[in-house]
Amino acid sequence: MKKIIFLGIFVFLSTLIIAQEKEEKQLTNWKGNRPDGHAPISVMGDHYHSKGGIMFSYRYMSMNMKGLLSGSDAISNTEAHDAGYMVTPLDMPMKMHMLGAMYAPTDRITLVAMAMYTENDMDLQMRMMGNIVPFSTSSSGFGDLKLGMIYKFLNKNRQSLHGSLNFSLPTGSIEEMDVTPMSSPNEVQLPYPMQLGSGTFDTEFGVTYLGQEETISWGNQLKATVRFGDNSYDYSLGNKYELNNWFAVKTADWLSFSARLQGLIVDEIDGANPNLNPMMVTTADTTNSGGTFINGGLGFNLYAPKGSLKGFRLGFEYATPLYQDVNGIQLEQKETITVGLQYAL
């Protein structure tokens, strides 16, 4: 009888110890189920899921470019024409719709997929025989398809570290065409910024560190996109190197506010499309591509921890350039607005 009582006490105490250790582990682990459990909505690959976790997402991004820069200095279209270009851009609004899905077959691995639909519009002006002729071009369609995975290295002491590896498949068109005053009524191939894809198989490497306290969180993400080979028009877009840093404050179980600082380096386009005349328009000259950028963003996340909307998350961010130093002559980047809806199962 004493043995049975002793065994019962031992089992009871063991259960309490295991439960306490589990509770302490849950308290000290980084958590994604809070409004600041995800990065600002513009940051991709910022989080992972536990085994069996599924998430679907939709993002809408609107980016505007207007006016011209030479290096970090603003210049007029007249100055760009005087540099030898017959056509110069005035502005370029771009809209992007992104659909994403994530699935975690294990606690360490989360698979990701993303498809996007892009709408590009560009207003330009042509200087011909002393006259200025304004005109517009546009392109739209699906971009490159991204497939990849996120691997969790650690999650302890309210800190998390994970890596990401994504492959971009060249499903986006690089043959977009439109009518210009010089080609009318025929269409001609549009310059590089108006194309929908890269035309190459690209690889994206990333590593993300996350930290969290009771009401604040932060993150750092380093990412590189590397292009392999040339596409069917004998060029490849420049490699990209990106560092994102963000800080968020959780003001309620359903609301957080964030600030983000991004550094971005983009290499020049390698090669050249033989169908484009580099002296016709600035956007057809590969020396006018790439640069160094520093951007800042402010946003918020809304999260439903319970109720009929449990698992839904709405994110918003307004971003603006803080510094731009472009190669050659390019459109100046203005504001970028990103809105996204996520649903986790």
XYZ file of C-alpha atoms in Angstrom:
345
model
C 0.000 0.000 0.000
C 2.824 2.388 0.878
C 4.490 1.559 -2.432
C 1.293 2.449 -4.301
C 0.948 5.761 -2.394
C 4.644 6.551 -2.988
C 4.279 5.717 -6.692
C 1.182 7.903 -6.917
C 2.973 10.837 -5.267
C 5.974 10.324 -7.578
C 3.761 10.327 -10.697
C 1.871 13.396 -9.443
C 5.091 15.344 -8.734
C 6.615 14.263 -12.056
C 3.525 15.509 -13.892
C 3.757 18.866 -12.093
C 7.446 19.218 -12.973
C 6.860 18.357 -16.648
C 3.916 20.769 -16.818
C 5.980 23.524 -15.185
C 8.902 22.968 -17.574
C 6.503 23.051 -20.509
C 4.931 26.266 -19.240
C 8.362 27.864 -18.711
C 9.402 26.808 -22.200
C 6.279 28.387 -23.639
C 6.966 31.578 -21.695
C 10.576 31.815 -22.859
C 10.045 30.860 -26.502
C 9.570 33.478 -29.204
C 5.859 33.503 -30.154
C 4.188 34.255 -33.451
C 0.621 34.334 -32.121
C 0.622 38.024 -31.145
C 0.172 41.139 -33.297
C 3.908 41.825 -33.429
C 4.645 38.130 -33.995
C 5.016 38.996 -37.672
C 7.297 41.663 -39.133
C 5.917 44.732 -40.928
C 3.778 43.499 -43.818
C 6.343 44.529 -46.461
C 8.933 42.052 -45.094
C 8.835 38.560 -46.609
C 10.092 35.347 -45.010
C 10.028 36.864 -41.534
C 8.432 33.942 -39.675
C 7.840 30.180 -39.705
C 5.123 27.825 -38.442
C 4.897 24.805 -36.152
C 4.335 21.331 -37.600
C 1.053 21.168 -39.521
C 0.677 24.953 -39.611
C -0.828 26.500 -42.756
C -1.077 30.154 -43.745
C -2.542 31.956 -46.736
C -1.787 35.583 -47.503
C -2.665 38.403 -49.872
C -0.619 41.584 -50.190
C -1.281 44.702 -52.218
C 1.622 47.038 -52.869
C 1.462 50.444 -54.559
C 4.773 52.119 -55.396
C 5.209 55.483 -57.084
C 8.211 56.928 -58.918
C 8.285 60.499 -60.175
C 10.933 62.962 -61.331
C 14.526 62.167 -62.290
C 17.707 61.610 -60.332
C 21.296 61.634 -61.536
C 23.146 59.919 -58.749
C 21.581 61.480 -55.656
C 20.768 64.831 -57.320
C 17.436 65.784 -58.859
C 17.605 66.806 -62.519
C 15.048 68.026 -65.026
C 13.820 66.165 -68.082
C 15.494 68.857 -70.191
C 18.853 67.932 -68.665
C 18.183 64.267 -69.423
C 17.350 65.143 -73.032
C 20.548 67.199 -73.243
C 22.475 64.098 -72.143
C 21.477 62.559 -75.471
C 18.197 60.753 -74.779
C 15.283 61.393 -77.127
C 12.730 60.054 -74.599
C 12.682 60.533 -70.829
C 10.223 59.178 -68.227
C 8.035 61.462 -66.118
C 6.536 59.032 -63.601
C 5.807 55.351 -63.083
C 3.142 54.069 -60.699
C 3.347 50.329 -60.089
C 0.760 48.087 -58.434
C 1.441 44.535 -57.322
C -0.891 41.810 -56.026
C 0.873 38.975 -54.183
C -0.664 35.637 -53.201
C 1.266 33.470 -50.762
C 0.971 30.112 -49.021
C 3.002 28.492 -46.231
C 2.929 24.939 -44.882
C 5.076 23.381 -42.143
C 5.619 19.605 -42.592
C 7.858 19.633 -39.488
C 8.619 21.974 -36.598
C 11.823 23.054 -38.307
C 10.806 23.322 -41.973
C 8.168 25.623 -43.477
C 7.511 25.469 -47.217
C 6.578 28.697 -49.017
C 5.120 29.685 -52.389
C 4.292 33.092 -53.836
C 2.711 34.273 -57.079
C 2.284 37.893 -58.117
C 0.370 39.997 -60.611
C 1.891 43.332 -61.625
C 0.475 46.461 -63.274
C 2.984 48.989 -64.641
C 2.173 52.416 -66.090
C 4.724 54.931 -67.325
C 4.264 58.493 -68.538
C 7.039 59.775 -70.785
C 7.906 62.674 -73.044
C 9.693 62.729 -76.389
C 11.719 65.662 -77.669
C 11.516 65.722 -81.436
C 12.425 68.671 -83.687
C 12.147 71.080 -80.764
C 8.699 69.833 -79.734
C 7.743 67.899 -76.611
C 5.394 64.972 -77.241
C 3.923 63.286 -74.132
C 2.793 59.650 -74.267
C 2.189 56.632 -72.017
C 2.966 52.926 -72.017
C 1.695 50.107 -69.810
C 2.139 46.418 -69.085
C 0.413 43.941 -66.821
C 0.390 40.234 -66.048
C 1.734 37.538 -63.762
C 5.343 37.791 -62.608
C 7.885 35.169 -61.618
C 6.784 32.322 -59.332
C 8.723 31.834 -56.080
C 9.084 28.507 -54.303
C 11.205 27.824 -51.258
C 11.571 26.916 -47.625
C 12.337 28.374 -44.202
C 14.469 26.444 -41.715
C 14.285 27.169 -37.979
C 17.700 27.044 -36.306
C 16.612 27.943 -32.777
C 13.807 29.352 -30.661
C 14.704 29.937 -27.019
C 15.010 32.729 -24.475
C 12.493 34.736 -26.521
C 14.906 34.788 -29.426
C 14.579 33.071 -32.782
C 16.882 32.486 -35.735
C 15.901 31.029 -39.086
C 17.211 30.854 -42.629
C 15.370 30.943 -45.954
C 16.110 29.643 -49.421
C 13.850 30.566 -52.331
C 13.988 29.851 -56.041
C 12.380 32.187 -58.555
C 11.048 30.557 -61.722
C 10.986 32.774 -64.872
C 7.228 32.643 -65.428
C 6.891 36.427 -65.856
C 6.993 37.858 -69.367
C 10.058 39.743 -70.651
C 8.370 40.360 -74.015
C 5.905 43.113 -73.052
C 5.156 45.510 -75.908
C 3.223 48.740 -76.477
C 2.770 51.513 -79.023
C 4.991 54.631 -78.924
C 4.904 57.796 -81.091
C 7.923 56.520 -83.049
C 6.432 53.054 -83.667
C 2.723 53.883 -84.195
C 0.654 52.019 -85.216
C 2.994 49.103 -84.414
C 4.072 47.887 -81.014
C 7.678 47.750 -79.847
C 9.340 45.932 -76.966
C 9.255 47.931 -73.754
C 12.382 48.742 -71.687
C 13.559 46.763 -68.654
C 11.454 48.362 -65.851
C 8.239 47.647 -67.748
C 8.852 43.910 -68.047
C 7.076 41.534 -65.653
C 9.828 39.044 -64.865
C 13.582 38.540 -64.860
C 13.726 35.810 -67.491
C 16.322 33.966 -65.397
C 16.334 31.354 -62.641
C 17.114 33.335 -59.502
C 18.060 32.234 -55.995
C 17.291 34.154 -52.813
C 19.201 33.470 -49.582
C 18.166 34.972 -46.262
C 18.715 34.823 -42.523
C 16.383 36.388 -39.941
C 16.885 37.057 -36.237
C 13.888 37.846 -34.005
C 13.702 39.059 -30.413
C 10.713 39.553 -28.151
C 9.748 40.892 -24.744
C 6.343 41.331 -23.082
C 5.323 44.425 -25.071
C 8.098 44.955 -27.617
C 9.760 42.969 -30.368
C 12.448 43.490 -32.985
C 13.980 41.811 -35.980
C 16.906 41.871 -38.395
C 16.891 40.238 -41.796
C 19.740 39.937 -44.300
C 18.810 38.790 -47.772
C 20.525 38.401 -51.160
C 19.034 37.686 -54.588
C 21.469 36.197 -57.104
C 20.761 35.825 -60.827
C 22.209 32.881 -62.737
C 22.987 33.208 -66.444
C 21.372 35.442 -69.050
C 17.811 35.280 -70.277
C 16.652 34.788 -73.862
C 17.383 38.473 -74.626
C 21.015 38.266 -73.474
C 20.772 40.152 -70.184
C 20.170 39.538 -66.504
C 18.816 41.916 -63.879
C 21.206 43.073 -61.174
C 21.764 41.105 -57.984
C 20.112 42.566 -54.852
C 21.406 42.794 -51.292
C 18.966 43.851 -48.586
C 19.116 44.489 -44.843
C 15.849 45.064 -42.974
C 15.658 46.163 -39.329
C 12.393 46.694 -37.480
C 11.041 47.446 -34.031
C 7.440 46.962 -32.859
C 5.400 47.843 -29.792
C 2.434 45.684 -28.746
C -0.199 48.023 -27.326
C -2.907 45.344 -26.973
C -3.404 41.640 -27.645
C -4.756 42.624 -31.058
C -2.663 45.688 -32.052
C 0.986 46.611 -32.578
C 2.835 49.511 -34.225
C 6.130 49.175 -36.080
C 9.029 51.171 -37.492
C 11.375 49.768 -40.150
C 14.709 50.787 -41.669
C 15.883 49.151 -44.891
C 19.215 49.293 -46.684
C 19.217 48.085 -50.292
C 21.964 47.706 -52.885
C 21.020 46.768 -56.467
C 23.650 45.952 -59.106
C 23.480 47.181 -62.692
C 21.809 45.074 -65.368
C 24.348 42.711 -66.914
C 24.262 42.527 -70.711
C 21.727 44.266 -72.942
C 18.584 43.487 -74.922
C 19.524 43.876 -78.636
C 15.951 45.009 -79.394
C 16.341 48.152 -77.262
C 18.136 51.326 -78.340
C 19.995 52.636 -75.267
C 20.043 56.203 -76.621
C 16.312 56.301 -77.320
C 15.101 56.366 -73.708
C 16.875 56.388 -70.342
C 15.099 53.184 -69.224
C 16.596 51.260 -72.182
C 20.173 52.129 -71.171
C 21.546 49.520 -68.738
C 23.983 52.064 -67.246
C 20.842 53.684 -65.800
C 20.068 50.752 -63.492
C 20.848 49.800 -59.925
C 21.922 51.949 -57.014
C 21.991 52.310 -53.252
C 18.837 53.039 -51.249
C 17.840 53.598 -47.624
C 14.114 53.445 -46.893
C 12.051 53.981 -43.754
C 8.578 52.651 -42.967
C 5.859 53.040 -40.346
C 2.994 50.592 -39.961
C 0.693 48.539 -37.780
C -0.569 44.964 -37.414
C -4.067 43.944 -36.341
C -4.430 40.379 -35.041
C -7.456 38.344 -33.933
C -6.309 36.008 -31.080
C -9.798 34.588 -30.550
C -13.395 34.741 -31.733
C -14.857 34.168 -35.179
C -11.892 35.936 -36.837
C -9.249 33.971 -34.932
C -6.137 33.503 -37.042
C -6.674 36.579 -39.219
C -4.032 39.297 -39.368
C -4.162 42.648 -41.176
C -0.972 44.604 -41.800
C -0.326 48.099 -43.158
C 2.870 50.022 -43.862
C 3.752 53.377 -45.396
C 7.370 53.539 -46.577
C 9.375 56.401 -48.020
C 12.973 56.785 -49.276
C 15.441 58.427 -46.887
C 18.400 58.301 -49.280
C 18.832 57.397 -52.949
C 21.996 57.216 -55.033
C 21.182 55.731 -58.430
C 23.471 54.693 -61.253
C 23.118 57.069 -64.198
C 19.726 58.722 -64.686
C 16.636 57.083 -63.173
C 13.185 57.882 -61.860
C 13.156 58.948 -58.216
C 11.376 56.548 -55.892
C 8.566 58.050 -53.846
C 6.143 56.480 -51.351
C 5.290 52.774 -51.157
C 2.088 51.578 -49.481
C 1.671 47.913 -48.574
C -1.512 46.319 -47.195
C -1.838 42.624 -46.450
C -4.263 40.062 -45.063
C -3.032 36.786 -43.579
C -4.945 33.767 -42.282
C -3.270 30.988 -40.300
C -4.788 27.580 -39.546
